[in-house]
Amino acid sequence: MASSSSDDFSVMVLASDLGIDARPFLSHPPQPPEEDNWHDCPSYLPSADDQNLDFSDLDALQFLRLERGSDKAGNRILRVVGKYFPAPVITGERLKKYVFHKIFKEVPEGPFCIVYMHSTVQKEDNSPGLTILRWIYEDLPDDYKDRLQVVYFIHPGLRSRLVFATLGRFLLSGGLYWKIKYVSRLQYLWQDIKKGEVEIPEFVKEHDDILEHRPLTDYGIEPDPLHLMEVPSTAYSLGRYEAEWASRECRS
């Protein structure tokens, strides 16, 4: 204890082993940097308004529908019939919402394929345009693009072949160009899909029969546009009448 002339005070000394290290309270130890958690989000998320849209009129057209069967690789089948699509009365925006609605609802998981029937399609009446189709595919979420395994292109015309052969690699992104498989006849489709797994419209079968008998039609060449080959030949008839006339002259 110590004292002074003016004020009295006392000092208490503690042993060193009873002291408290105050450094943890005075400074914060370095913390590891927090990692940023990034979550992959699809490029297109259907809004509540999109989910409440009425597509009953498009469903009735049956140009896009899910088949009950699968191809031989086990891919679910989305059938697209180009002839059933009324291009002049459906905007690209509504078509996109409808396609996404069908795909998200009917093939939410697992691999799938598309069977597209190009039979008797007219560009002005049934084609939405390659630009719109590319826009729809590019906005499709990446996992759906990966799950799309193959596109069976049935009865491709000469124009379709030329467009895809020359511009397909530039216009079709995300590997879609390499997923297209041309099927010129239905008999070749059965190599990848068993009969009965996908419903074939009657007009597609009839068109397939025409192509089978007139193979040049595949290349835009109609060998008999007036169907003259179906008219009985007159040469035989004239020859028959000439023979009758000759026999009559001999009798006279």
PDB file of N, CA and C in Angstrom, residues 88-172:
ATOM      1  N   PRO A  88     -50.803 -17.805 -90.502  1.00  0.00           N
ATOM      2  CA  PRO A  88     -51.247 -16.410 -90.646  1.00  0.00           C
ATOM      3  C   PRO A  88     -52.031 -15.872 -89.456  1.00  0.00           C
ATOM      4  N   VAL A  89     -52.600 -16.720 -88.608  1.00  0.00           N
ATOM      5  CA  VAL A  89     -53.479 -16.231 -87.548  1.00  0.00           C
ATOM      6  C   VAL A  89     -52.883 -16.391 -86.150  1.00  0.00           C
ATOM      7  N   ILE A  90     -51.655 -16.882 -86.032  1.00  0.00           N
ATOM      8  CA  ILE A  90     -51.023 -17.066 -84.728  1.00  0.00           C
ATOM      9  C   ILE A  90     -49.723 -16.274 -84.704  1.00  0.00           C
ATOM     10  N   THR A  91     -49.595 -15.364 -83.764  1.00  0.00           N
ATOM     11  CA  THR A  91     -48.399 -14.546 -83.658  1.00  0.00           C
ATOM     12  C   THR A  91     -47.236 -15.366 -83.098  1.00  0.00           C
ATOM     13  N   GLY A  92     -46.025 -14.890 -83.347  1.00  0.00           N
ATOM     14  CA  GLY A  92     -44.857 -15.574 -82.825  1.00  0.00           C
ATOM     15  C   GLY A  92     -44.814 -15.595 -81.310  1.00  0.00           C
ATOM     16  N   GLU A  93     -45.268 -14.522 -80.666  1.00  0.00           N
ATOM     17  CA  GLU A  93     -45.262 -14.458 -79.208  1.00  0.00           C
ATOM     18  C   GLU A  93     -46.209 -15.499 -78.611  1.00  0.00           C
ATOM     19  N   ARG A  94     -47.395 -15.637 -79.191  1.00  0.00           N
ATOM     20  CA  ARG A  94     -48.337 -16.638 -78.658  1.00  0.00           C
ATOM     21  C   ARG A  94     -47.853 -18.048 -78.945  1.00  0.00           C
ATOM     22  N   LEU A  95     -47.248 -18.255 -80.093  1.00  0.00           N
ATOM     23  CA  LEU A  95     -46.701 -19.573 -80.399  1.00  0.00           C
ATOM     24  C   LEU A  95     -45.620 -19.951 -79.397  1.00  0.00           C
ATOM     25  N   LYS A  96     -44.763 -19.001 -79.062  1.00  0.00           N
ATOM     26  CA  LYS A  96     -43.698 -19.265 -78.088  1.00  0.00           C
ATOM     27  C   LYS A  96     -44.276 -19.643 -76.725  1.00  0.00           C
ATOM     28  N   LYS A  97     -45.264 -18.891 -76.257  1.00  0.00           N
ATOM     29  CA  LYS A  97     -45.869 -19.193 -74.961  1.00  0.00           C
ATOM     30  C   LYS A  97     -46.544 -20.558 -74.972  1.00  0.00           C
ATOM     31  N   TYR A  98     -47.146 -20.906 -76.097  1.00  0.00           N
ATOM     32  CA  TYR A  98     -47.817 -22.204 -76.183  1.00  0.00           C
ATOM     33  C   TYR A  98     -46.808 -23.346 -76.186  1.00  0.00           C
ATOM     34  N   VAL A  99     -45.735 -23.195 -76.946  1.00  0.00           N
ATOM     35  CA  VAL A  99     -44.701 -24.234 -76.988  1.00  0.00           C
ATOM     36  C   VAL A  99     -44.090 -24.445 -75.608  1.00  0.00           C
ATOM     37  N   PHE A 100     -43.774 -23.354 -74.918  1.00  0.00           N
ATOM     38  CA  PHE A 100     -43.205 -23.475 -73.576  1.00  0.00           C
ATOM     39  C   PHE A 100     -44.207 -24.096 -72.609  1.00  0.00           C
ATOM     40  N   HIS A 101     -45.468 -23.700 -72.745  1.00  0.00           N
ATOM     41  CA  HIS A 101     -46.510 -24.270 -71.889  1.00  0.00           C
ATOM     42  C   HIS A 101     -46.595 -25.782 -72.065  1.00  0.00           C
ATOM     43  N   LYS A 102     -46.564 -26.264 -73.317  1.00  0.00           N
ATOM     44  CA  LYS A 102     -46.670 -27.690 -73.579  1.00  0.00           C
ATOM     45  C   LYS A 102     -45.435 -28.444 -73.090  1.00  0.00           C
ATOM     46  N   ILE A 103     -44.261 -27.895 -73.357  1.00  0.00           N
ATOM     47  CA  ILE A 103     -43.033 -28.595 -72.979  1.00  0.00           C
ATOM     48  C   ILE A 103     -42.871 -28.631 -71.466  1.00  0.00           C
ATOM     49  N   PHE A 104     -43.080 -27.489 -70.800  1.00  0.00           N
ATOM     50  CA  PHE A 104     -42.915 -27.450 -69.345  1.00  0.00           C
ATOM     51  C   PHE A 104     -43.916 -28.363 -68.640  1.00  0.00           C
ATOM     52  N   LYS A 105     -45.106 -28.457 -69.203  1.00  0.00           N
ATOM     53  CA  LYS A 105     -46.165 -29.228 -68.556  1.00  0.00           C
ATOM     54  C   LYS A 105     -46.040 -30.720 -68.835  1.00  0.00           C
ATOM     55  N   GLU A 106     -45.714 -31.091 -70.068  1.00  0.00           N
ATOM     56  CA  GLU A 106     -45.813 -32.486 -70.469  1.00  0.00           C
ATOM     57  C   GLU A 106     -44.480 -33.231 -70.470  1.00  0.00           C
ATOM     58  N   VAL A 107     -43.374 -32.545 -70.569  1.00  0.00           N
ATOM     59  CA  VAL A 107     -42.071 -33.221 -70.472  1.00  0.00           C
ATOM     60  C   VAL A 107     -41.187 -32.471 -69.469  1.00  0.00           C
ATOM     61  N   PRO A 108     -41.590 -32.441 -68.198  1.00  0.00           N
ATOM     62  CA  PRO A 108     -40.809 -31.689 -67.214  1.00  0.00           C
ATOM     63  C   PRO A 108     -39.459 -32.317 -66.901  1.00  0.00           C
ATOM     64  N   GLU A 109     -39.283 -33.589 -67.225  1.00  0.00           N
ATOM     65  CA  GLU A 109     -38.017 -34.251 -66.941  1.00  0.00           C
ATOM     66  C   GLU A 109     -37.826 -35.400 -67.921  1.00  0.00           C
ATOM     67  N   GLY A 110     -36.583 -35.840 -68.019  1.00  0.00           N
ATOM     68  CA  GLY A 110     -36.267 -36.965 -68.889  1.00  0.00           C
ATOM     69  C   GLY A 110     -36.012 -36.547 -70.329  1.00  0.00           C
ATOM     70  N   PRO A 111     -35.323 -37.390 -71.087  1.00  0.00           N
ATOM     71  CA  PRO A 111     -35.030 -37.065 -72.493  1.00  0.00           C
ATOM     72  C   PRO A 111     -36.282 -37.158 -73.356  1.00  0.00           C
ATOM     73  N   PHE A 112     -36.310 -36.357 -74.403  1.00  0.00           N
ATOM     74  CA  PHE A 112     -37.433 -36.387 -75.326  1.00  0.00           C
ATOM     75  C   PHE A 112     -36.940 -36.087 -76.733  1.00  0.00           C
ATOM     76  N   CYS A 113     -37.778 -36.386 -77.715  1.00  0.00           N
ATOM     77  CA  CYS A 113     -37.462 -36.117 -79.116  1.00  0.00           C
ATOM     78  C   CYS A 113     -38.668 -35.456 -79.769  1.00  0.00           C
ATOM     79  N   ILE A 114     -38.451 -34.920 -80.962  1.00  0.00           N
ATOM     80  CA  ILE A 114     -39.510 -34.273 -81.729  1.00  0.00           C
ATOM     81  C   ILE A 114     -39.643 -34.996 -83.058  1.00  0.00           C
ATOM     82  N   VAL A 115     -40.860 -35.368 -83.403  1.00  0.00           N
ATOM     83  CA  VAL A 115     -41.164 -35.930 -84.718  1.00  0.00           C
ATOM     84  C   VAL A 115     -41.931 -34.862 -85.484  1.00  0.00           C
ATOM     85  N   TYR A 116     -41.243 -34.224 -86.421  1.00  0.00           N
ATOM     86  CA  TYR A 116     -41.849 -33.140 -87.193  1.00  0.00           C
ATOM     87  C   TYR A 116     -42.236 -33.660 -88.571  1.00  0.00           C
ATOM     88  N   MET A 117     -43.508 -33.496 -88.943  1.00  0.00           N
ATOM     89  CA  MET A 117     -44.024 -33.962 -90.223  1.00  0.00           C
ATOM     90  C   MET A 117     -44.202 -32.762 -91.145  1.00  0.00           C
ATOM     91  N   HIS A 118     -43.356 -32.712 -92.162  1.00  0.00           N
ATOM     92  CA  HIS A 118     -43.337 -31.587 -93.096  1.00  0.00           C
ATOM     93  C   HIS A 118     -44.199 -31.851 -94.330  1.00  0.00           C
ATOM     94  N   SER A 119     -44.944 -32.917 -94.324  1.00  0.00           N
ATOM     95  CA  SER A 119     -45.710 -33.349 -95.498  1.00  0.00           C
ATOM     96  C   SER A 119     -46.715 -32.290 -95.923  1.00  0.00           C
ATOM     97  N   THR A 120     -46.681 -31.936 -97.213  1.00  0.00           N
ATOM     98  CA  THR A 120     -47.605 -30.992 -97.873  1.00  0.00           C
ATOM     99  C   THR A 120     -47.669 -29.636 -97.183  1.00  0.00           C
ATOM    100  N   VAL A 121     -46.643 -29.236 -96.488  1.00  0.00           N
ATOM    101  CA  VAL A 121     -46.608 -27.928 -95.832  1.00  0.00           C
ATOM    102  C   VAL A 121     -46.431 -26.827 -96.873  1.00  0.00           C
ATOM    103  N   GLN A 122     -47.225 -25.766 -96.755  1.00  0.00           N
ATOM    104  CA  GLN A 122     -47.099 -24.590 -97.597  1.00  0.00           C
ATOM    105  C   GLN A 122     -46.490 -23.457 -96.777  1.00  0.00           C
ATOM    106  N   LYS A 123     -45.471 -22.807 -97.320  1.00  0.00           N
ATOM    107  CA  LYS A 123     -44.746 -21.785 -96.583  1.00  0.00           C
ATOM    108  C   LYS A 123     -45.665 -20.660 -96.126  1.00  0.00           C
ATOM    109  N   GLU A 124     -46.545 -20.187 -96.993  1.00  0.00           N
ATOM    110  CA  GLU A 124     -47.406 -19.055 -96.652  1.00  0.00           C
ATOM    111  C   GLU A 124     -48.458 -19.424 -95.613  1.00  0.00           C
ATOM    112  N   ASP A 125     -48.895 -20.673 -95.587  1.00  0.00           N
ATOM    113  CA  ASP A 125     -50.007 -21.072 -94.732  1.00  0.00           C
ATOM    114  C   ASP A 125     -49.579 -21.761 -93.441  1.00  0.00           C
ATOM    115  N   ASN A 126     -48.436 -22.440 -93.440  1.00  0.00           N
ATOM    116  CA  ASN A 126     -48.098 -23.313 -92.312  1.00  0.00           C
ATOM    117  C   ASN A 126     -46.752 -23.054 -91.673  1.00  0.00           C
ATOM    118  N   SER A 127     -45.963 -22.138 -92.205  1.00  0.00           N
ATOM    119  CA  SER A 127     -44.620 -21.925 -91.669  1.00  0.00           C
ATOM    120  C   SER A 127     -44.543 -20.626 -90.873  1.00  0.00           C
ATOM    121  N   PRO A 128     -44.176 -20.687 -89.581  1.00  0.00           N
ATOM    122  CA  PRO A 128     -44.030 -19.448 -88.803  1.00  0.00           C
ATOM    123  C   PRO A 128     -42.766 -18.678 -89.143  1.00  0.00           C
ATOM    124  N   GLY A 129     -41.833 -19.315 -89.844  1.00  0.00           N
ATOM    125  CA  GLY A 129     -40.584 -18.656 -90.202  1.00  0.00           C
ATOM    126  C   GLY A 129     -39.422 -19.183 -89.383  1.00  0.00           C
ATOM    127  N   LEU A 130     -38.286 -19.330 -90.027  1.00  0.00           N
ATOM    128  CA  LEU A 130     -37.120 -19.878 -89.353  1.00  0.00           C
ATOM    129  C   LEU A 130     -36.612 -18.956 -88.254  1.00  0.00           C
ATOM    130  N   THR A 131     -36.781 -17.652 -88.417  1.00  0.00           N
ATOM    131  CA  THR A 131     -36.335 -16.703 -87.398  1.00  0.00           C
ATOM    132  C   THR A 131     -37.114 -16.884 -86.095  1.00  0.00           C
ATOM    133  N   ILE A 132     -38.422 -17.063 -86.198  1.00  0.00           N
ATOM    134  CA  ILE A 132     -39.249 -17.264 -84.998  1.00  0.00           C
ATOM    135  C   ILE A 132     -38.907 -18.592 -84.332  1.00  0.00           C
ATOM    136  N   LEU A 133     -38.706 -19.632 -85.123  1.00  0.00           N
ATOM    137  CA  LEU A 133     -38.352 -20.928 -84.550  1.00  0.00           C
ATOM    138  C   LEU A 133     -37.012 -20.860 -83.825  1.00  0.00           C
ATOM    139  N   ARG A 134     -36.070 -20.128 -84.409  1.00  0.00           N
ATOM    140  CA  ARG A 134     -34.774 -19.969 -83.749  1.00  0.00           C
ATOM    141  C   ARG A 134     -34.924 -19.187 -82.440  1.00  0.00           C
ATOM    142  N   TRP A 135     -35.744 -18.158 -82.446  1.00  0.00           N
ATOM    143  CA  TRP A 135     -35.974 -17.353 -81.247  1.00  0.00           C
ATOM    144  C   TRP A 135     -36.595 -18.196 -80.130  1.00  0.00           C
ATOM    145  N   ILE A 136     -37.551 -19.044 -80.474  1.00  0.00           N
ATOM    146  CA  ILE A 136     -38.177 -19.912 -79.474  1.00  0.00           C
ATOM    147  C   ILE A 136     -37.157 -20.880 -78.897  1.00  0.00           C
ATOM    148  N   TYR A 137     -36.345 -21.478 -79.750  1.00  0.00           N
ATOM    149  CA  TYR A 137     -35.371 -22.464 -79.266  1.00  0.00           C
ATOM    150  C   TYR A 137     -34.302 -21.812 -78.397  1.00  0.00           C
ATOM    151  N   GLU A 138     -33.844 -20.629 -78.766  1.00  0.00           N
ATOM    152  CA  GLU A 138     -32.797 -19.972 -77.986  1.00  0.00           C
ATOM    153  C   GLU A 138     -33.284 -19.569 -76.602  1.00  0.00           C
ATOM    154  N   ASP A 139     -34.574 -19.251 -76.456  1.00  0.00           N
ATOM    155  CA  ASP A 139     -35.113 -18.877 -75.148  1.00  0.00           C
ATOM    156  C   ASP A 139     -35.500 -20.085 -74.305  1.00  0.00           C
ATOM    157  N   LEU A 140     -35.417 -21.249 -74.874  1.00  0.00           N
ATOM    158  CA  LEU A 140     -35.721 -22.459 -74.109  1.00  0.00           C
ATOM    159  C   LEU A 140     -34.630 -22.666 -73.057  1.00  0.00           C
ATOM    160  N   PRO A 141     -34.998 -23.028 -71.812  1.00  0.00           N
ATOM    161  CA  PRO A 141     -33.975 -23.259 -70.777  1.00  0.00           C
ATOM    162  C   PRO A 141     -32.953 -24.298 -71.222  1.00  0.00           C
ATOM    163  N   ASP A 142     -31.726 -24.149 -70.745  1.00  0.00           N
ATOM    164  CA  ASP A 142     -30.630 -25.006 -71.186  1.00  0.00           C
ATOM    165  C   ASP A 142     -30.871 -26.481 -70.883  1.00  0.00           C
ATOM    166  N   ASP A 143     -31.503 -26.775 -69.751  1.00  0.00           N
ATOM    167  CA  ASP A 143     -31.714 -28.184 -69.431  1.00  0.00           C
ATOM    168  C   ASP A 143     -32.684 -28.835 -70.408  1.00  0.00           C
ATOM    169  N   TYR A 144     -33.635 -28.077 -70.937  1.00  0.00           N
ATOM    170  CA  TYR A 144     -34.539 -28.626 -71.938  1.00  0.00           C
ATOM    171  C   TYR A 144     -33.811 -28.820 -73.263  1.00  0.00           C
ATOM    172  N   LYS A 145     -32.925 -27.914 -73.605  1.00  0.00           N
ATOM    173  CA  LYS A 145     -32.125 -28.096 -74.815  1.00  0.00           C
ATOM    174  C   LYS A 145     -31.281 -29.352 -74.720  1.00  0.00           C
ATOM    175  N   ASP A 146     -30.703 -29.590 -73.542  1.00  0.00           N
ATOM    176  CA  ASP A 146     -29.869 -30.776 -73.364  1.00  0.00           C
ATOM    177  C   ASP A 146     -30.700 -32.052 -73.420  1.00  0.00           C
ATOM    178  N   ARG A 147     -31.930 -31.993 -72.930  1.00  0.00           N
ATOM    179  CA  ARG A 147     -32.760 -33.189 -72.908  1.00  0.00           C
ATOM    180  C   ARG A 147     -33.392 -33.504 -74.259  1.00  0.00           C
ATOM    181  N   LEU A 148     -33.413 -32.523 -75.161  1.00  0.00           N
ATOM    182  CA  LEU A 148     -33.881 -32.787 -76.525  1.00  0.00           C
ATOM    183  C   LEU A 148     -32.793 -33.557 -77.270  1.00  0.00           C
ATOM    184  N   GLN A 149     -33.065 -34.797 -77.591  1.00  0.00           N
ATOM    185  CA  GLN A 149     -32.044 -35.676 -78.148  1.00  0.00           C
ATOM    186  C   GLN A 149     -31.975 -35.644 -79.673  1.00  0.00           C
ATOM    187  N   VAL A 150     -33.125 -35.634 -80.339  1.00  0.00           N
ATOM    188  CA  VAL A 150     -33.125 -35.719 -81.802  1.00  0.00           C
ATOM    189  C   VAL A 150     -34.429 -35.139 -82.326  1.00  0.00           C
ATOM    190  N   VAL A 151     -34.362 -34.583 -83.546  1.00  0.00           N
ATOM    191  CA  VAL A 151     -35.539 -34.087 -84.257  1.00  0.00           C
ATOM    192  C   VAL A 151     -35.668 -34.888 -85.549  1.00  0.00           C
ATOM    193  N   TYR A 152     -36.707 -35.706 -85.639  1.00  0.00           N
ATOM    194  CA  TYR A 152     -36.968 -36.486 -86.851  1.00  0.00           C
ATOM    195  C   TYR A 152     -37.747 -35.610 -87.827  1.00  0.00           C
ATOM    196  N   PHE A 153     -37.106 -35.258 -88.915  1.00  0.00           N
ATOM    197  CA  PHE A 153     -37.686 -34.360 -89.921  1.00  0.00           C
ATOM    198  C   PHE A 153     -38.224 -35.219 -91.057  1.00  0.00           C
ATOM    199  N   ILE A 154     -39.551 -35.438 -91.054  1.00  0.00           N
ATOM    200  CA  ILE A 154     -40.175 -36.341 -92.013  1.00  0.00           C
ATOM    201  C   ILE A 154     -40.587 -35.586 -93.268  1.00  0.00           C
ATOM    202  N   HIS A 155     -40.262 -36.169 -94.431  1.00  0.00           N
ATOM    203  CA  HIS A 155     -40.593 -35.628 -95.745  1.00  0.00           C
ATOM    204  C   HIS A 155     -40.035 -34.217 -95.957  1.00  0.00           C
ATOM    205  N   PRO A 156     -38.749 -34.013 -95.767  1.00  0.00           N
ATOM    206  CA  PRO A 156     -38.175 -32.683 -96.028  1.00  0.00           C
ATOM    207  C   PRO A 156     -38.181 -32.392 -97.523  1.00  0.00           C
ATOM    208  N   GLY A 157     -38.565 -31.171 -97.868  1.00  0.00           N
ATOM    209  CA  GLY A 157     -38.554 -30.775 -99.263  1.00  0.00           C
ATOM    210  C   GLY A 157     -37.184 -30.294 -99.703  1.00  0.00           C
ATOM    211  N   LEU A 158     -37.068 -30.020-100.969  1.00  0.00           N
ATOM    212  CA  LEU A 158     -35.787 -29.558-101.507  1.00  0.00           C
ATOM    213  C   LEU A 158     -35.383 -28.225-100.887  1.00  0.00           C
ATOM    214  N   ARG A 159     -36.344 -27.305-100.732  1.00  0.00           N
ATOM    215  CA  ARG A 159     -36.027 -25.998-100.152  1.00  0.00           C
ATOM    216  C   ARG A 159     -35.531 -26.141 -98.720  1.00  0.00           C
ATOM    217  N   SER A 160     -36.163 -26.996 -97.937  1.00  0.00           N
ATOM    218  CA  SER A 160     -35.739 -27.196 -96.547  1.00  0.00           C
ATOM    219  C   SER A 160     -34.326 -27.750 -96.483  1.00  0.00           C
ATOM    220  N   ARG A 161     -34.038 -28.701 -97.332  1.00  0.00           N
ATOM    221  CA  ARG A 161     -32.695 -29.285 -97.339  1.00  0.00           C
ATOM    222  C   ARG A 161     -31.641 -28.234 -97.686  1.00  0.00           C
ATOM    223  N   LEU A 162     -31.953 -27.400 -98.688  1.00  0.00           N
ATOM    224  CA  LEU A 162     -30.986 -26.388 -99.113  1.00  0.00           C
ATOM    225  C   LEU A 162     -30.766 -25.336 -98.023  1.00  0.00           C
ATOM    226  N   VAL A 163     -31.844 -24.901 -97.381  1.00  0.00           N
ATOM    227  CA  VAL A 163     -31.722 -23.879 -96.344  1.00  0.00           C
ATOM    228  C   VAL A 163     -30.886 -24.390 -95.175  1.00  0.00           C
ATOM    229  N   PHE A 164     -31.186 -25.585 -94.715  1.00  0.00           N
ATOM    230  CA  PHE A 164     -30.453 -26.125 -93.568  1.00  0.00           C
ATOM    231  C   PHE A 164     -29.020 -26.490 -93.936  1.00  0.00           C
ATOM    232  N   ALA A 165     -28.811 -26.912 -95.188  1.00  0.00           N
ATOM    233  CA  ALA A 165     -27.457 -27.279 -95.598  1.00  0.00           C
ATOM    234  C   ALA A 165     -26.548 -26.061 -95.715  1.00  0.00           C
ATOM    235  N   THR A 166     -27.106 -24.928 -96.138  1.00  0.00           N
ATOM    236  CA  THR A 166     -26.295 -23.731 -96.353  1.00  0.00           C
ATOM    237  C   THR A 166     -26.250 -22.809 -95.140  1.00  0.00           C
ATOM    238  N   LEU A 167     -27.393 -22.641 -94.458  1.00  0.00           N
ATOM    239  CA  LEU A 167     -27.473 -21.675 -93.366  1.00  0.00           C
ATOM    240  C   LEU A 167     -27.753 -22.308 -92.014  1.00  0.00           C
ATOM    241  N   GLY A 168     -27.948 -23.603 -91.984  1.00  0.00           N
ATOM    242  CA  GLY A 168     -28.353 -24.254 -90.748  1.00  0.00           C
ATOM    243  C   GLY A 168     -27.375 -24.080 -89.611  1.00  0.00           C
ATOM    244  N   ARG A 169     -26.085 -24.159 -89.896  1.00  0.00           N
ATOM    245  CA  ARG A 169     -25.086 -24.046 -88.830  1.00  0.00           C
ATOM    246  C   ARG A 169     -25.063 -22.658 -88.211  1.00  0.00           C
ATOM    247  N   PHE A 170     -25.489 -21.645 -88.988  1.00  0.00           N
ATOM    248  CA  PHE A 170     -25.478 -20.271 -88.479  1.00  0.00           C
ATOM    249  C   PHE A 170     -26.805 -19.907 -87.821  1.00  0.00           C
ATOM    250  N   LEU A 171     -27.902 -20.466 -88.344  1.00  0.00           N
ATOM    251  CA  LEU A 171     -29.218 -20.087 -87.845  1.00  0.00           C
ATOM    252  C   LEU A 171     -29.674 -20.951 -86.676  1.00  0.00           C
ATOM    253  N   LEU A 172     -29.191 -22.173 -86.603  1.00  0.00           N
ATOM    254  CA  LEU A 172     -29.618 -23.087 -85.546  1.00  0.00           C
ATOM    255  C   LEU A 172     -28.520 -23.184 -84.507  1.00  0.00           C
TER     256      LEU A 172
END
